[in-house]
Amino acid sequence: MLGHFITGVTIVTAIHADEPVGFTCQSFGALSMDPPLVLLCPSKASASWPKAAASGRFGVNVLANNQIELCRRFAVSGGDKFADVTWTAAKLSGAPKLAGTVSWLECEIVTVHEAGDHWIVVARVLDLATVTDQQPLTFFRGTLAGFSSHEPPESPRVLATPASSNSNG
């Protein structure tokens, strides 16, 4: 049932021991506008999250609909996830900003809460940018897919009731 809620897909990145680290995370969302806060929920089984958390700051890369393979690469443990991946360093944390993403945020950890088999991480947004006008990658019922927008159907017109038929007179 929980998989019936569509989410965007992100890759969380950081620098740990002078090396880039990252992992795919679809449990991400806006929390507050004032101050600007976000939350994410990495798995306690993640090998990458403790390394990212150790730096205190991280990046959130919102994936575009053409980045399914990148999403899959960062969803598994081990290996050099950053091999042949184009990225630049964020100005405050050095966290990798992945090329071709929809948008990017640089964040600083405010607090971390234990919640079942995940952590709830609240972070302050330090910087953000829209990178491309691509549509986002989404996750729904265990499937990665592109997002497509459409115009809502025209709503039916409400017929005006003539004043003479008003029973309140």
PDB file of N, CA and C in Angstrom, residues 66-113:
ATOM      1  N   ASN A  66      15.434  11.161 -17.655  1.00  0.00           N
ATOM      2  CA  ASN A  66      16.384  10.417 -18.489  1.00  0.00           C
ATOM      3  C   ASN A  66      17.571   9.887 -17.680  1.00  0.00           C
ATOM      4  N   GLN A  67      17.463   9.875 -16.346  1.00  0.00           N
ATOM      5  CA  GLN A  67      18.567   9.447 -15.490  1.00  0.00           C
ATOM      6  C   GLN A  67      18.273   8.147 -14.730  1.00  0.00           C
ATOM      7  N   ILE A  68      17.507   7.258 -15.345  1.00  0.00           N
ATOM      8  CA  ILE A  68      17.168   5.986 -14.696  1.00  0.00           C
ATOM      9  C   ILE A  68      18.422   5.161 -14.416  1.00  0.00           C
ATOM     10  N   GLU A  69      19.340   5.087 -15.358  1.00  0.00           N
ATOM     11  CA  GLU A  69      20.558   4.291 -15.152  1.00  0.00           C
ATOM     12  C   GLU A  69      21.411   4.870 -14.023  1.00  0.00           C
ATOM     13  N   LEU A  70      21.476   6.193 -13.929  1.00  0.00           N
ATOM     14  CA  LEU A  70      22.212   6.836 -12.834  1.00  0.00           C
ATOM     15  C   LEU A  70      21.554   6.491 -11.498  1.00  0.00           C
ATOM     16  N   CYS A  71      20.235   6.531 -11.468  1.00  0.00           N
ATOM     17  CA  CYS A  71      19.481   6.156 -10.272  1.00  0.00           C
ATOM     18  C   CYS A  71      19.829   4.737  -9.844  1.00  0.00           C
ATOM     19  N   ARG A  72      19.829   3.817 -10.780  1.00  0.00           N
ATOM     20  CA  ARG A  72      20.120   2.415 -10.468  1.00  0.00           C
ATOM     21  C   ARG A  72      21.554   2.231  -9.993  1.00  0.00           C
ATOM     22  N   ARG A  73      22.484   2.952 -10.581  1.00  0.00           N
ATOM     23  CA  ARG A  73      23.893   2.848 -10.186  1.00  0.00           C
ATOM     24  C   ARG A  73      24.075   3.234  -8.722  1.00  0.00           C
ATOM     25  N   PHE A  74      23.403   4.313  -8.290  1.00  0.00           N
ATOM     26  CA  PHE A  74      23.564   4.802  -6.921  1.00  0.00           C
ATOM     27  C   PHE A  74      22.673   4.066  -5.923  1.00  0.00           C
ATOM     28  N   ALA A  75      21.808   3.172  -6.409  1.00  0.00           N
ATOM     29  CA  ALA A  75      20.914   2.413  -5.530  1.00  0.00           C
ATOM     30  C   ALA A  75      21.564   1.161  -4.964  1.00  0.00           C
ATOM     31  N   VAL A  76      22.724   0.782  -5.478  1.00  0.00           N
ATOM     32  CA  VAL A  76      23.400  -0.424  -4.998  1.00  0.00           C
ATOM     33  C   VAL A  76      24.646  -0.056  -4.204  1.00  0.00           C
ATOM     34  N   SER A  77      25.020  -0.936  -3.297  1.00  0.00           N
ATOM     35  CA  SER A  77      26.230  -0.720  -2.496  1.00  0.00           C
ATOM     36  C   SER A  77      27.454  -1.179  -3.265  1.00  0.00           C
ATOM     37  N   GLY A  78      28.557  -0.539  -2.945  1.00  0.00           N
ATOM     38  CA  GLY A  78      29.839  -0.956  -3.500  1.00  0.00           C
ATOM     39  C   GLY A  78      30.112  -0.390  -4.872  1.00  0.00           C
ATOM     40  N   GLY A  79      31.332  -0.611  -5.310  1.00  0.00           N
ATOM     41  CA  GLY A  79      31.754  -0.134  -6.616  1.00  0.00           C
ATOM     42  C   GLY A  79      31.999   1.363  -6.628  1.00  0.00           C
ATOM     43  N   ASP A  80      32.551   1.834  -7.722  1.00  0.00           N
ATOM     44  CA  ASP A  80      32.801   3.262  -7.878  1.00  0.00           C
ATOM     45  C   ASP A  80      31.593   3.894  -8.558  1.00  0.00           C
ATOM     46  N   LYS A  81      30.654   4.368  -7.764  1.00  0.00           N
ATOM     47  CA  LYS A  81      29.427   4.945  -8.294  1.00  0.00           C
ATOM     48  C   LYS A  81      29.689   6.181  -9.146  1.00  0.00           C
ATOM     49  N   PHE A  82      30.788   6.864  -8.889  1.00  0.00           N
ATOM     50  CA  PHE A  82      31.073   8.118  -9.582  1.00  0.00           C
ATOM     51  C   PHE A  82      31.918   7.946 -10.845  1.00  0.00           C
ATOM     52  N   ALA A  83      32.283   6.714 -11.188  1.00  0.00           N
ATOM     53  CA  ALA A  83      33.073   6.472 -12.405  1.00  0.00           C
ATOM     54  C   ALA A  83      32.286   6.953 -13.624  1.00  0.00           C
ATOM     55  N   ASP A  84      32.914   7.791 -14.425  1.00  0.00           N
ATOM     56  CA  ASP A  84      32.308   8.331 -15.650  1.00  0.00           C
ATOM     57  C   ASP A  84      31.063   9.176 -15.407  1.00  0.00           C
ATOM     58  N   VAL A  85      30.871   9.676 -14.195  1.00  0.00           N
ATOM     59  CA  VAL A  85      29.753  10.564 -13.885  1.00  0.00           C
ATOM     60  C   VAL A  85      30.293  11.990 -13.822  1.00  0.00           C
ATOM     61  N   THR A  86      29.676  12.885 -14.582  1.00  0.00           N
ATOM     62  CA  THR A  86      30.098  14.283 -14.588  1.00  0.00           C
ATOM     63  C   THR A  86      29.477  15.004 -13.399  1.00  0.00           C
ATOM     64  N   TRP A  87      30.330  15.675 -12.614  1.00  0.00           N
ATOM     65  CA  TRP A  87      29.841  16.436 -11.471  1.00  0.00           C
ATOM     66  C   TRP A  87      30.788  17.583 -11.160  1.00  0.00           C
ATOM     67  N   THR A  88      30.241  18.570 -10.444  1.00  0.00           N
ATOM     68  CA  THR A  88      31.039  19.687  -9.945  1.00  0.00           C
ATOM     69  C   THR A  88      30.840  19.760  -8.442  1.00  0.00           C
ATOM     70  N   ALA A  89      31.773  20.386  -7.752  1.00  0.00           N
ATOM     71  CA  ALA A  89      31.704  20.483  -6.288  1.00  0.00           C
ATOM     72  C   ALA A  89      30.847  21.673  -5.860  1.00  0.00           C
ATOM     73  N   ALA A  90      29.991  21.448  -4.885  1.00  0.00           N
ATOM     74  CA  ALA A  90      29.202  22.531  -4.296  1.00  0.00           C
ATOM     75  C   ALA A  90      30.131  23.493  -3.585  1.00  0.00           C
ATOM     76  N   LYS A  91      29.731  24.768  -3.558  1.00  0.00           N
ATOM     77  CA  LYS A  91      30.635  25.790  -3.023  1.00  0.00           C
ATOM     78  C   LYS A  91      30.852  25.711  -1.515  1.00  0.00           C
ATOM     79  N   LEU A  92      29.883  25.256  -0.742  1.00  0.00           N
ATOM     80  CA  LEU A  92      30.041  25.242   0.716  1.00  0.00           C
ATOM     81  C   LEU A  92      30.542  23.910   1.261  1.00  0.00           C
ATOM     82  N   SER A  93      30.018  22.814   0.730  1.00  0.00           N
ATOM     83  CA  SER A  93      30.344  21.491   1.275  1.00  0.00           C
ATOM     84  C   SER A  93      31.255  20.664   0.382  1.00  0.00           C
ATOM     85  N   GLY A  94      31.350  21.048  -0.874  1.00  0.00           N
ATOM     86  CA  GLY A  94      32.091  20.234  -1.829  1.00  0.00           C
ATOM     87  C   GLY A  94      31.308  19.038  -2.323  1.00  0.00           C
ATOM     88  N   ALA A  95      30.069  18.872  -1.847  1.00  0.00           N
ATOM     89  CA  ALA A  95      29.236  17.736  -2.256  1.00  0.00           C
ATOM     90  C   ALA A  95      29.055  17.727  -3.768  1.00  0.00           C
ATOM     91  N   PRO A  96      29.095  16.557  -4.379  1.00  0.00           N
ATOM     92  CA  PRO A  96      28.933  16.469  -5.831  1.00  0.00           C
ATOM     93  C   PRO A  96      27.560  16.937  -6.321  1.00  0.00           C
ATOM     94  N   LYS A  97      27.590  17.862  -7.275  1.00  0.00           N
ATOM     95  CA  LYS A  97      26.406  18.311  -8.005  1.00  0.00           C
ATOM     96  C   LYS A  97      26.439  17.567  -9.336  1.00  0.00           C
ATOM     97  N   LEU A  98      25.544  16.614  -9.505  1.00  0.00           N
ATOM     98  CA  LEU A  98      25.543  15.760 -10.686  1.00  0.00           C
ATOM     99  C   LEU A  98      24.992  16.502 -11.900  1.00  0.00           C
ATOM    100  N   ALA A  99      25.620  16.315 -13.043  1.00  0.00           N
ATOM    101  CA  ALA A  99      25.196  16.975 -14.275  1.00  0.00           C
ATOM    102  C   ALA A  99      23.851  16.432 -14.747  1.00  0.00           C
ATOM    103  N   GLY A 100      23.028  17.310 -15.306  1.00  0.00           N
ATOM    104  CA  GLY A 100      21.780  16.904 -15.936  1.00  0.00           C
ATOM    105  C   GLY A 100      20.592  16.721 -15.028  1.00  0.00           C
ATOM    106  N   THR A 101      20.726  17.038 -13.750  1.00  0.00           N
ATOM    107  CA  THR A 101      19.603  16.877 -12.825  1.00  0.00           C
ATOM    108  C   THR A 101      18.596  18.006 -13.009  1.00  0.00           C
ATOM    109  N   VAL A 102      17.393  17.813 -12.486  1.00  0.00           N
ATOM    110  CA  VAL A 102      16.351  18.833 -12.558  1.00  0.00           C
ATOM    111  C   VAL A 102      16.704  20.007 -11.657  1.00  0.00           C
ATOM    112  N   SER A 103      17.105  19.694 -10.433  1.00  0.00           N
ATOM    113  CA  SER A 103      17.499  20.736  -9.485  1.00  0.00           C
ATOM    114  C   SER A 103      18.472  20.156  -8.475  1.00  0.00           C
ATOM    115  N   TRP A 104      19.029  21.050  -7.675  1.00  0.00           N
ATOM    116  CA  TRP A 104      20.061  20.653  -6.737  1.00  0.00           C
ATOM    117  C   TRP A 104      19.955  21.496  -5.478  1.00  0.00           C
ATOM    118  N   LEU A 105      20.142  20.863  -4.315  1.00  0.00           N
ATOM    119  CA  LEU A 105      20.126  21.565  -3.035  1.00  0.00           C
ATOM    120  C   LEU A 105      21.387  21.219  -2.265  1.00  0.00           C
ATOM    121  N   GLU A 106      21.911  22.190  -1.555  1.00  0.00           N
ATOM    122  CA  GLU A 106      23.021  21.956  -0.633  1.00  0.00           C
ATOM    123  C   GLU A 106      22.455  22.140   0.769  1.00  0.00           C
ATOM    124  N   CYS A 107      22.677  21.156   1.635  1.00  0.00           N
ATOM    125  CA  CYS A 107      22.006  21.122   2.933  1.00  0.00           C
ATOM    126  C   CYS A 107      22.977  20.868   4.080  1.00  0.00           C
ATOM    127  N   GLU A 108      22.541  21.291   5.272  1.00  0.00           N
ATOM    128  CA  GLU A 108      23.296  21.052   6.501  1.00  0.00           C
ATOM    129  C   GLU A 108      22.374  20.345   7.492  1.00  0.00           C
ATOM    130  N   ILE A 109      22.853  19.269   8.077  1.00  0.00           N
ATOM    131  CA  ILE A 109      22.035  18.481   9.002  1.00  0.00           C
ATOM    132  C   ILE A 109      21.680  19.300  10.243  1.00  0.00           C
ATOM    133  N   VAL A 110      20.388  19.297  10.582  1.00  0.00           N
ATOM    134  CA  VAL A 110      19.901  19.953  11.794  1.00  0.00           C
ATOM    135  C   VAL A 110      19.704  18.914  12.889  1.00  0.00           C
ATOM    136  N   THR A 111      19.036  17.819  12.550  1.00  0.00           N
ATOM    137  CA  THR A 111      18.777  16.762  13.520  1.00  0.00           C
ATOM    138  C   THR A 111      18.505  15.443  12.792  1.00  0.00           C
ATOM    139  N   VAL A 112      18.736  14.352  13.496  1.00  0.00           N
ATOM    140  CA  VAL A 112      18.469  13.014  12.960  1.00  0.00           C
ATOM    141  C   VAL A 112      17.671  12.245  14.008  1.00  0.00           C
ATOM    142  N   HIS A 113      16.576  11.629  13.570  1.00  0.00           N
ATOM    143  CA  HIS A 113      15.717  10.846  14.458  1.00  0.00           C
ATOM    144  C   HIS A 113      15.683   9.397  13.993  1.00  0.00           C
TER     145      HIS A 113
END
